[in-house]
Coordinates of C-alpha atoms and ligand atoms in Angstrom, one line a residue:
M1 CA -19.6 -25.1 -3.6
T2 CA -20.7 -25.6 -7.4
P3 CA -20.7 -29.6 -7.8
P4 CA -19.2 -30.5 -10.9
Q5 CA -22.5 -31.8 -12.8
D6 CA -23.3 -27.9 -12.4
L7 CA -20.6 -27.6 -16.0
P8 CA -20.4 -26.8 -17.8
G9 CA -23.6 -25.5 -16.8
K10 CA -27.7 -26.1 -18.2
G11 CA -30.1 -23.6 -17.1
L12 CA -31.4 -22.1 -13.9
E13 CA -31.6 -24.7 -11.3
A14 CA -28.0 -23.8 -9.5
Y15 CA -29.1 -20.5 -9.4
R16 CA -32.2 -20.1 -7.9
A17 CA -30.9 -23.0 -5.5
K18 CA -27.9 -20.1 -4.0
R19 CA -30.7 -17.7 -3.7
D20 CA -33.7 -16.7 -1.5
F21 CA -35.7 -14.2 -3.9
A22 CA -37.7 -12.4 -1.3
S23 CA -34.7 -11.4 0.3
S24 CA -32.7 -10.1 -2.8
P25 CA -33.3 -7.6 -5.6
E26 CA -31.1 -10.6 -7.7
P27 CA -33.3 -11.4 -10.8
A28 CA -35.4 -15.5 -10.2
G29 CA -35.2 -15.4 -14.2
A30 CA -38.2 -16.2 -16.4
D31 CA -38.9 -20.1 -15.9
A32 CA -38.5 -20.7 -20.6
P33 CA -35.6 -19.2 -21.8
R34 CA -36.4 -15.9 -23.1
T35 CA -35.4 -15.1 -26.3
P36 CA -33.2 -12.1 -26.4
S37 CA -35.7 -8.7 -28.1
R38 CA -32.1 -7.1 -28.8
P39 CA -30.3 -8.4 -32.1
G40 CA -27.1 -9.3 -31.2
R41 CA -25.7 -11.6 -28.3
H42 CA -25.2 -9.9 -25.3
F43 CA -22.8 -10.0 -22.5
V44 CA -22.0 -7.9 -19.3
V45 CA -18.9 -7.7 -16.5
Q46 CA -20.4 -6.6 -13.3
E47 CA -18.3 -5.3 -10.5
H48 CA -18.9 -7.7 -7.5
H49 CA -18.0 -6.9 -3.8
A50 CA -18.7 -9.4 -2.1
R51 CA -16.8 -10.6 0.7
S52 CA -14.1 -10.3 -1.4
L53 CA -14.1 -7.9 -5.3
H54 CA -14.6 -9.6 -8.8
W55 CA -15.7 -8.8 -11.2
D56 CA -18.8 -10.9 -13.0
L57 CA -18.1 -11.7 -17.2
R58 CA -21.1 -13.0 -18.0
L59 CA -21.7 -14.6 -22.0
E60 CA -25.4 -14.7 -22.8
H61 CA -25.4 -18.3 -24.6
D62 CA -28.5 -21.5 -25.1
G63 CA -30.8 -19.3 -23.7
T64 CA -28.9 -18.5 -19.9
L65 CA -25.9 -16.4 -19.3
A66 CA -22.7 -18.3 -18.9
S67 CA -21.4 -16.7 -16.0
W68 CA -17.0 -16.6 -14.5
A69 CA -16.0 -14.5 -11.4
I70 CA -12.7 -12.8 -12.3
P71 CA -10.8 -11.4 -8.7
K72 CA -8.6 -8.9 -11.2
G73 CA -10.8 -8.6 -13.7
V74 CA -11.0 -8.3 -17.8
P75 CA -6.6 -8.6 -18.6
M76 CA -6.9 -5.4 -20.9
H77 CA -3.3 -6.3 -22.0
P78 CA -2.0 -9.4 -23.9
G79 CA 0.3 -11.7 -21.9
E80 CA -1.7 -12.2 -18.5
D81 CA -3.7 -15.7 -17.8
R82 CA -5.8 -14.3 -15.3
L83 CA -8.3 -16.6 -13.3
A84 CA -11.6 -17.0 -14.0
V85 CA -13.8 -19.5 -12.0
R86 CA -16.9 -20.3 -13.2
T87 CA -19.8 -20.3 -11.7
E88 CA -23.1 -21.0 -11.8
D89 CA -25.6 -19.8 -15.5
H90 CA -27.5 -16.5 -14.3
P91 CA -31.0 -15.9 -16.3
L92 CA -30.6 -12.9 -19.5
E93 CA -32.3 -11.0 -17.0
Y94 CA -28.9 -10.7 -15.2
L95 CA -27.9 -8.7 -17.9
E96 CA -29.4 -5.3 -16.7
F97 CA -29.1 -5.9 -12.9
E98 CA -27.4 -3.6 -10.2
G99 CA -28.4 -3.7 -7.0
D100 CA -27.6 -4.4 -3.2
I101 CA -27.4 -7.8 -2.4
P102 CA -28.1 -7.9 1.7
R103 CA -26.4 -10.0 3.9
G104 CA -26.2 -12.6 5.1
Q105 CA -27.9 -14.0 1.2
Y106 CA -25.4 -15.7 -1.6
G107 CA -22.9 -12.7 -3.3
A108 CA -24.4 -10.1 -0.6
G109 CA -22.7 -6.8 -2.1
R110 CA -22.9 -3.7 -4.7
M111 CA -23.7 -5.3 -7.6
S112 CA -22.6 -2.8 -10.2
I113 CA -22.4 -3.1 -14.2
W114 CA -18.9 -2.6 -15.6
D115 CA -19.1 -2.9 -19.0
T116 CA -21.7 -4.6 -21.0
G117 CA -22.2 -5.0 -24.9
T118 CA -22.2 -7.6 -27.5
Y119 CA -20.1 -10.0 -29.2
E120 CA -18.9 -13.1 -31.6
A121 CA -18.1 -16.1 -30.3
E122 CA -15.3 -18.4 -32.7
K123 CA -15.3 -21.1 -30.4
W124 CA -17.6 -22.5 -27.7
R125 CA -16.7 -25.5 -26.6
D126 CA -16.6 -27.4 -22.6
D127 CA -13.7 -26.5 -21.7
E128 CA -13.1 -22.9 -24.1
V129 CA -15.1 -20.3 -25.3
I130 CA -13.3 -18.1 -27.3
V131 CA -14.9 -14.6 -27.6
V132 CA -14.6 -11.4 -29.5
L133 CA -16.4 -8.4 -27.0
E134 CA -17.6 -5.2 -28.5
G135 CA -18.6 -2.2 -24.7
R136 CA -17.8 0.3 -24.0
R137 CA -14.3 -0.4 -21.9
V138 CA -13.4 -3.3 -23.6
T139 CA -13.0 -5.0 -27.2
G140 CA -10.4 -7.8 -27.9
R141 CA -10.7 -11.0 -28.9
Y142 CA -10.8 -12.8 -25.4
A143 CA -9.8 -17.4 -25.0
I144 CA -11.4 -18.7 -21.3
F145 CA -10.0 -22.0 -21.5
R146 CA -10.7 -24.6 -18.8
T147 CA -7.1 -25.5 -16.3
A148 CA -6.4 -28.8 -16.5
S149 CA -5.6 -28.7 -12.6
A150 CA -7.8 -31.5 -10.8
D151 CA -10.4 -29.7 -9.6
S152 CA -14.1 -29.8 -10.1
G153 CA -13.5 -28.3 -13.6
R154 CA -14.4 -25.0 -12.0
N155 CA -11.6 -23.0 -12.3
W156 CA -10.7 -21.2 -16.4
M157 CA -8.7 -18.9 -16.8
I158 CA -9.2 -15.6 -19.1
H159 CA -6.5 -14.1 -21.7
R160 CA -6.4 -11.6 -24.0
I161 CA -5.5 -12.3 -27.3
D162 CA -5.7 -8.7 -29.2
P163 CA -3.5 -6.5 -29.0
P164 CA -4.2 -4.3 -26.0
A165 CA -6.7 -1.6 -27.1
D166 CA -4.5 0.7 -26.5
P167 CA -1.3 0.0 -27.8
T168 CA 1.2 2.4 -25.3
R169 CA -0.4 0.7 -22.0
E170 CA 2.1 -1.6 -20.3
P171 CA 2.0 -3.8 -17.6
I172 CA 1.9 -2.1 -14.3
P173 CA 5.3 -2.8 -12.4
D174 CA 6.7 -4.9 -10.0
W175 CA 8.9 -2.1 -8.2
I176 CA 9.0 1.5 -8.7
P177 CA 12.2 2.7 -6.3
P178 CA 10.8 6.1 -4.4
M179 CA 13.0 9.0 -4.8
L180 CA 14.2 10.9 -2.1
A181 CA 15.0 14.3 -1.1
T182 CA 18.2 16.6 0.2
P183 CA 18.3 18.7 3.1
A184 CA 18.8 22.1 2.9
A185 CA 18.9 24.3 6.0
S186 CA 16.3 26.5 4.4
P187 CA 14.1 27.0 1.6
P188 CA 15.1 27.2 -1.6
P189 CA 15.3 30.9 -3.2
D190 CA 13.5 30.4 -6.3
D191 CA 10.3 30.1 -7.2
G192 CA 7.6 27.3 -9.3
W193 CA 7.9 24.9 -5.3
A194 CA 5.1 23.2 -3.6
F195 CA 5.2 22.7 0.3
E196 CA 4.0 19.8 2.1
V197 CA 4.6 18.0 5.9
K198 CA 7.1 15.8 5.8
W199 CA 5.5 12.8 7.7
D200 CA 7.3 11.0 10.3
G201 CA 6.1 7.6 9.2
I202 CA 7.6 5.0 7.3
R203 CA 8.2 4.8 3.7
A204 CA 5.2 3.0 1.5
V205 CA 4.7 2.5 -2.4
T206 CA 2.0 1.0 -3.1
F207 CA 0.6 -1.3 -6.1
V208 CA -3.0 -1.5 -6.8
E209 CA -4.0 -3.6 -10.5
G210 CA -8.1 -5.3 -10.0
G211 CA -8.7 -4.1 -6.4
R212 CA -5.7 -5.7 -5.0
V213 CA -3.5 -4.2 -2.9
H214 CA 0.5 -5.0 -3.0
L215 CA 2.6 -2.6 -0.1
R216 CA 6.3 -1.9 0.0
S217 CA 8.5 -1.2 1.5
R218 CA 11.1 2.3 0.6
R219 CA 13.7 -0.8 -0.1
G220 CA 10.8 -3.0 -1.7
R221 CA 9.7 -5.7 0.8
D222 CA 5.8 -6.2 0.8
V223 CA 5.1 -5.3 3.6
T224 CA 1.1 -5.4 2.4
D225 CA 0.4 -8.5 5.3
T226 CA 1.6 -6.0 8.4
Y227 CA -1.1 -3.0 7.3
P228 CA -4.4 -5.1 6.7
E229 CA -6.5 -1.8 6.8
L230 CA -5.0 -0.4 4.0
R231 CA -6.5 -3.1 1.8
E232 CA -9.7 -1.9 1.4
L233 CA -7.9 0.9 -0.8
G234 CA -8.8 -2.4 -3.7
P235 CA -11.9 -2.0 -4.3
V236 CA -12.4 1.5 -3.9
L237 CA -9.7 1.6 -7.1
G238 CA -11.9 -1.1 -8.6
S239 CA -9.7 -2.2 -11.8
L240 CA -7.7 1.4 -12.2
P241 CA -4.1 0.2 -11.7
V242 CA -1.8 2.3 -9.8
V243 CA 0.9 2.7 -8.3
L244 CA 1.3 5.5 -5.4
D245 CA 3.5 6.7 -3.4
G246 CA 2.8 7.6 0.5
E247 CA 3.8 6.9 3.8
V248 CA 2.3 5.1 6.8
I249 CA 2.0 6.7 10.0
T250 CA -0.4 6.6 13.2
F251 CA -1.3 9.8 15.1
V252 CA -1.2 9.8 18.4
D253 CA -2.7 12.5 20.3
G254 CA -3.5 14.6 16.5
K255 CA 0.5 14.2 15.2
P256 CA 2.3 10.5 13.7
S257 CA 4.0 9.2 16.6
F258 CA 6.8 7.3 14.6
E259 CA 7.0 5.5 17.8
R260 CA 3.9 4.3 18.1
L261 CA 3.9 3.0 15.0
Q262 CA 6.8 0.5 16.0
R263 CA 4.1 -1.1 17.7
R264 CA 3.0 -2.0 14.0
M265 CA 5.9 -2.1 11.5
N266 CA 7.7 -4.2 12.7
L267 CA 4.9 -7.3 12.6
D268 CA 3.9 -9.5 10.2
G269 CA 0.7 -10.1 9.4
R270 CA 0.6 -13.0 11.8
H271 CA 1.0 -11.2 14.5
T272 CA -1.4 -8.5 13.2
G273 CA -4.7 -9.3 14.5
P274 CA -7.5 -6.4 14.8
Q275 CA -7.3 -6.0 18.1
L276 CA -3.6 -4.6 17.0
V277 CA -5.4 -2.7 14.4
H278 CA -7.8 -2.1 16.6
D279 CA -5.2 -0.3 19.3
V280 CA -2.8 1.2 17.0
P281 CA -4.3 2.2 13.7
V282 CA -2.2 3.3 10.8
V283 CA -3.1 6.6 7.6
L284 CA -1.8 5.5 4.3
V285 CA -1.0 9.3 3.4
L286 CA -0.5 9.6 -0.2
F287 CA 1.8 12.6 -1.8
D288 CA 2.3 11.0 -5.3
I289 CA 1.6 8.6 -8.5
L290 CA 4.2 7.7 -10.2
W291 CA 1.7 4.9 -12.4
L292 CA -2.5 5.3 -14.2
D293 CA -4.4 3.7 -15.4
G294 CA -1.4 2.3 -18.3
H295 CA 1.1 4.2 -17.9
D296 CA 4.3 5.4 -16.2
T297 CA 3.7 8.7 -14.3
T298 CA 7.2 9.1 -13.3
P299 CA 8.0 11.6 -16.0
L300 CA 5.3 14.0 -15.7
P301 CA 5.7 17.0 -14.0
F302 CA 5.2 16.6 -10.7
R303 CA 2.2 19.6 -10.9
E304 CA 1.1 17.3 -13.2
R305 CA 0.8 14.0 -11.0
R306 CA -0.5 15.9 -7.9
R307 CA -3.1 16.9 -10.6
L308 CA -3.6 13.0 -11.8
L309 CA -3.6 12.0 -7.6
E310 CA -6.6 14.2 -6.9
Q311 CA -8.2 14.0 -9.3
L312 CA -8.6 10.7 -7.4
D313 CA -10.1 12.2 -4.7
L314 CA -8.3 8.8 -2.4
N315 CA -9.9 9.4 1.3
G316 CA -11.1 7.1 2.7
P317 CA -10.6 5.7 6.5
A318 CA -7.4 4.7 6.5
W319 CA -5.6 7.3 3.9
Q320 CA -6.1 10.5 2.8
T321 CA -4.6 12.7 0.0
P322 CA -3.2 15.8 2.1
P323 CA -3.0 19.3 0.7
N324 CA 0.2 20.9 -0.3
Y325 CA 0.5 24.3 -0.4
E326 CA 2.0 27.4 -3.2
E327 CA 4.5 29.1 0.0
A328 CA 7.3 28.3 2.2
G329 CA 7.3 30.8 5.0
P330 CA 3.1 29.2 6.6
I331 CA 3.6 25.8 6.5
L332 CA 7.1 26.1 8.0
E333 CA 6.0 28.0 10.9
A334 CA 2.7 25.5 11.4
T335 CA 5.0 22.4 11.6
R336 CA 7.2 23.6 13.8
G337 CA 4.5 25.3 16.0
Q338 CA 2.9 21.7 16.3
G339 CA 6.2 19.8 17.2
L340 CA 6.1 17.9 13.1
E341 CA 8.9 16.7 12.1
G342 CA 9.7 19.2 9.3
V343 CA 8.5 20.4 5.5
V344 CA 9.5 19.1 2.3
A345 CA 9.7 21.1 -0.8
K346 CA 9.0 19.7 -4.5
K347 CA 9.4 20.8 -7.9
L348 CA 6.8 21.2 -9.4
D349 CA 8.1 21.5 -13.2
S350 CA 10.3 18.0 -12.0
P351 CA 9.5 14.3 -12.6
Y352 CA 9.7 11.8 -10.7
E353 CA 13.1 10.0 -10.2
P354 CA 12.8 7.1 -9.0
G355 CA 15.6 6.0 -6.5
V356 CA 17.3 8.5 -6.6
R357 CA 17.8 11.7 -3.5
S358 CA 17.2 14.3 -6.1
P359 CA 18.1 17.9 -5.3
N360 CA 14.3 18.6 -6.5
W361 CA 13.3 17.9 -3.5
V362 CA 14.8 19.0 -0.8
K363 CA 13.6 18.2 3.3
L364 CA 13.6 21.2 5.4
K365 CA 13.7 19.6 8.9
H366 CA 12.9 20.9 12.0
F367 CA 14.9 18.1 14.3
E368 CA 16.7 15.8 13.0
T369 CA 16.3 11.4 13.9
G370 CA 18.6 9.0 13.5
D371 CA 19.6 5.3 15.1
F372 CA 21.8 4.5 17.7
V373 CA 22.8 1.7 19.7
V374 CA 22.3 1.7 23.8
A375 CA 25.3 1.4 25.8
G376 CA 24.2 1.9 29.1
W377 CA 22.3 4.1 31.0
V378 CA 22.9 6.5 33.7
E379 CA 21.0 7.1 37.0
G380 CA 18.3 10.2 37.8
E381 CA 17.5 13.0 39.7
G382 CA 15.0 13.3 41.7
G383 CA 11.0 10.5 40.5
R384 CA 13.6 8.8 38.6
A385 CA 16.4 8.4 41.1
G386 CA 18.6 5.1 41.2
R387 CA 16.6 4.1 37.7
I388 CA 16.6 4.7 34.4
G389 CA 17.4 8.8 33.5
A390 CA 19.3 8.5 29.9
L391 CA 20.5 6.0 27.7
V392 CA 24.5 6.4 26.8
L393 CA 23.9 6.4 22.8
A394 CA 26.4 5.3 20.6
A395 CA 27.1 4.4 17.3
H396 CA 30.5 2.4 15.0
D397 CA 33.2 4.4 13.3
S398 CA 34.3 3.7 10.3
E399 CA 37.5 0.8 12.4
G400 CA 34.7 -1.1 13.5
R401 CA 35.3 0.7 16.5
L402 CA 31.8 1.5 19.2
R403 CA 32.4 5.2 19.4
Y404 CA 30.4 7.6 22.2
A405 CA 27.5 9.2 20.5
G406 CA 26.1 11.4 23.5
K407 CA 22.6 10.1 26.3
V408 CA 18.9 11.1 25.4
G409 CA 16.6 11.2 28.4
S410 CA 13.8 13.3 27.7
G411 CA 11.1 11.6 25.7
L412 CA 11.2 8.5 27.9
T413 CA 7.6 7.7 29.6
D414 CA 7.3 6.3 32.7
A415 CA 6.2 3.0 30.6
E416 CA 9.1 2.7 28.5
L417 CA 11.7 3.7 31.5
A418 CA 9.8 0.5 32.8
D419 CA 10.5 -1.8 29.4
L420 CA 13.9 -0.2 29.0
G421 CA 15.6 -1.2 32.5
R422 CA 13.4 -4.6 32.0
M423 CA 15.7 -5.2 28.4
L424 CA 18.7 -3.9 29.7
G425 CA 18.5 -5.7 33.1
P426 CA 19.8 -8.4 31.9
A427 CA 22.2 -7.4 29.1
A428 CA 24.4 -5.6 32.0
S429 CA 28.0 -5.3 30.8
P430 CA 31.3 -5.2 33.5
A431 CA 33.3 -4.1 31.3
S432 CA 32.5 -0.6 29.1
P433 CA 31.7 -1.3 25.2
L434 CA 32.8 1.7 24.6
A435 CA 36.5 2.4 22.1
E436 CA 37.0 5.6 24.7
D437 CA 36.6 7.0 28.8
V438 CA 33.3 8.3 29.2
D439 CA 33.3 10.3 33.2
S440 CA 30.2 9.2 33.9
A441 CA 28.9 7.1 36.1
V442 CA 27.1 4.6 32.9
H443 CA 26.1 0.8 34.1
W444 CA 27.4 -1.3 30.6
V445 CA 24.6 -3.1 29.0
E446 CA 25.8 -5.4 26.0
P447 CA 24.9 -3.0 22.5
H448 CA 22.4 -5.2 21.2
L449 CA 19.4 -2.6 21.4
V450 CA 18.6 -0.1 18.6
A451 CA 16.5 3.2 19.9
S452 CA 15.5 6.0 17.3
V453 CA 16.8 9.5 19.0
C454 CA 15.3 12.9 17.3
F455 CA 18.5 16.1 18.6
A456 CA 18.8 19.7 17.0
E457 CA 22.5 18.4 16.1
L458 CA 25.1 16.3 15.1
T459 CA 27.9 18.0 16.6
R460 CA 31.4 16.6 13.7
A461 CA 33.4 14.0 16.8
G462 CA 29.0 12.9 16.4
V463 CA 27.7 13.2 20.0
V464 CA 24.2 14.7 19.7
R465 CA 22.7 18.2 20.8
A466 CA 19.1 18.5 22.9
A467 CA 18.6 14.7 22.1
S468 CA 14.9 13.0 22.7
W469 CA 13.4 9.1 22.5
R470 CA 11.2 8.2 19.5
G471 CA 11.1 4.6 20.4
L472 CA 13.0 1.4 19.6
R473 CA 14.0 0.2 16.7
P474 CA 14.1 -4.0 16.8
D475 CA 14.3 -4.1 13.1
V476 CA 17.4 -2.6 12.9
D477 CA 20.6 -4.7 13.7
A478 CA 23.4 -3.1 16.0
A479 CA 26.6 -3.4 13.5
N480 CA 24.9 -1.4 10.6
V481 CA 25.0 1.8 12.8
T482 CA 27.3 4.3 11.8
L483 CA 28.5 7.6 12.6
A484 CA 28.7 7.8 8.7
S485 CA 24.7 6.5 8.4
L486 CA 24.9 9.6 10.5
G487 CA 26.3 12.3 8.8
A488 CA 28.4 12.7 11.6
E489 CA 32.1 13.4 9.8
R490 CA 33.7 11.8 13.3
R491 CA 37.4 10.8 14.2
N492 CA 38.9 7.5 13.3
D493 CA 41.1 7.9 16.0
Ligands
MN501 MN1 -20.1 -12.8 -7.9

């Protein structure tokens, strides 16, 4: 928008042309550049919750404020060049400006002062500025320089020259593999544990820096675009860099529904439109903090990490920090009563162990879950006569042969049965894909579909007991469904 002749920016013409001062609370600026009443050269950094969150750095220069919009904020660490888009000069009155620019106006959104102070210019050229900022939050020497690219001259970079003000401060990591829980049949017998609901969704490690959210799956895949509503967590954290551990879930009738979440989890951003976000909204349940404001928090005891997490008070439209409890009994009973998956116990004095299945986190499940290959179906009775009554499940043994693993019929809705009928019809196969004989009238299919099932028990032979349906797993390859991954000790006969 800004024509190149605005650059490096002299006067307030461009500033005024963009704004309607009858509607915007922003200052129009004095006609004659005013002489600042305060000694020294001043700067301000405003946090601007415009259509896209950014920070505006403004340096008093030649009677106006030379301005740059920095999408990720002023870097606190050397060794990082951040984009700083040169914007029109602002009037000196803007040094004190805070307020809401109304909808429809240029730069609509909340503008607040993030930092202010004085600075010394060591160099001021049309394409490079070196300043020493002396603010409340930022102190240090910065270079701001125009990039050589063939744009209109608007794209500059900002770089911290001085060492970090806090030398123990480190840049946020790209990836921290999540800590995993060890299964157990009963709560730990000793004291010093916290208990929380085991949420049935998909694990997500959330990286936030400069108000930008990056969501990664348990194995580190970037799933940010799959859950666009979680981007709104970024502006809430503003310039505070954090890494959070949690689970993405969706609720149906107040209960997490893994089956429903299928509609979201296997899509990327190109297919995740506003309608789907509206129909199947997700909630990011936060339960740990791994990084905070330049510091690794994983070595801290869980008790302390939990305190830091709660201080952030992250409870919004699509994210929550649910409580945890000191006693196992009531939460075990409540989750069982509500049909929730189970409880996770966390040792209060234990560190976060990235990527480790640790005895310091213990999962107590009311039921087990696992993925199975669909090998066929059997007809139902009553209302389901002649149609699918139950699916025949299977998993590969260590020789790669497909073995019978039981059946699942409960938990399937009529709509799901109709969908399955459509999918399994064309996959019909005259021969059994299983390595053994099964004595029932099975309609066999090509073994490509994978289903997630919950069950009370998996026998030593690898057959599910009291199974109920959770949903399809189009993201899982049938070839990867093995008895070993289900934890069965089973035969390889
Ligand atoms: Mn701005």
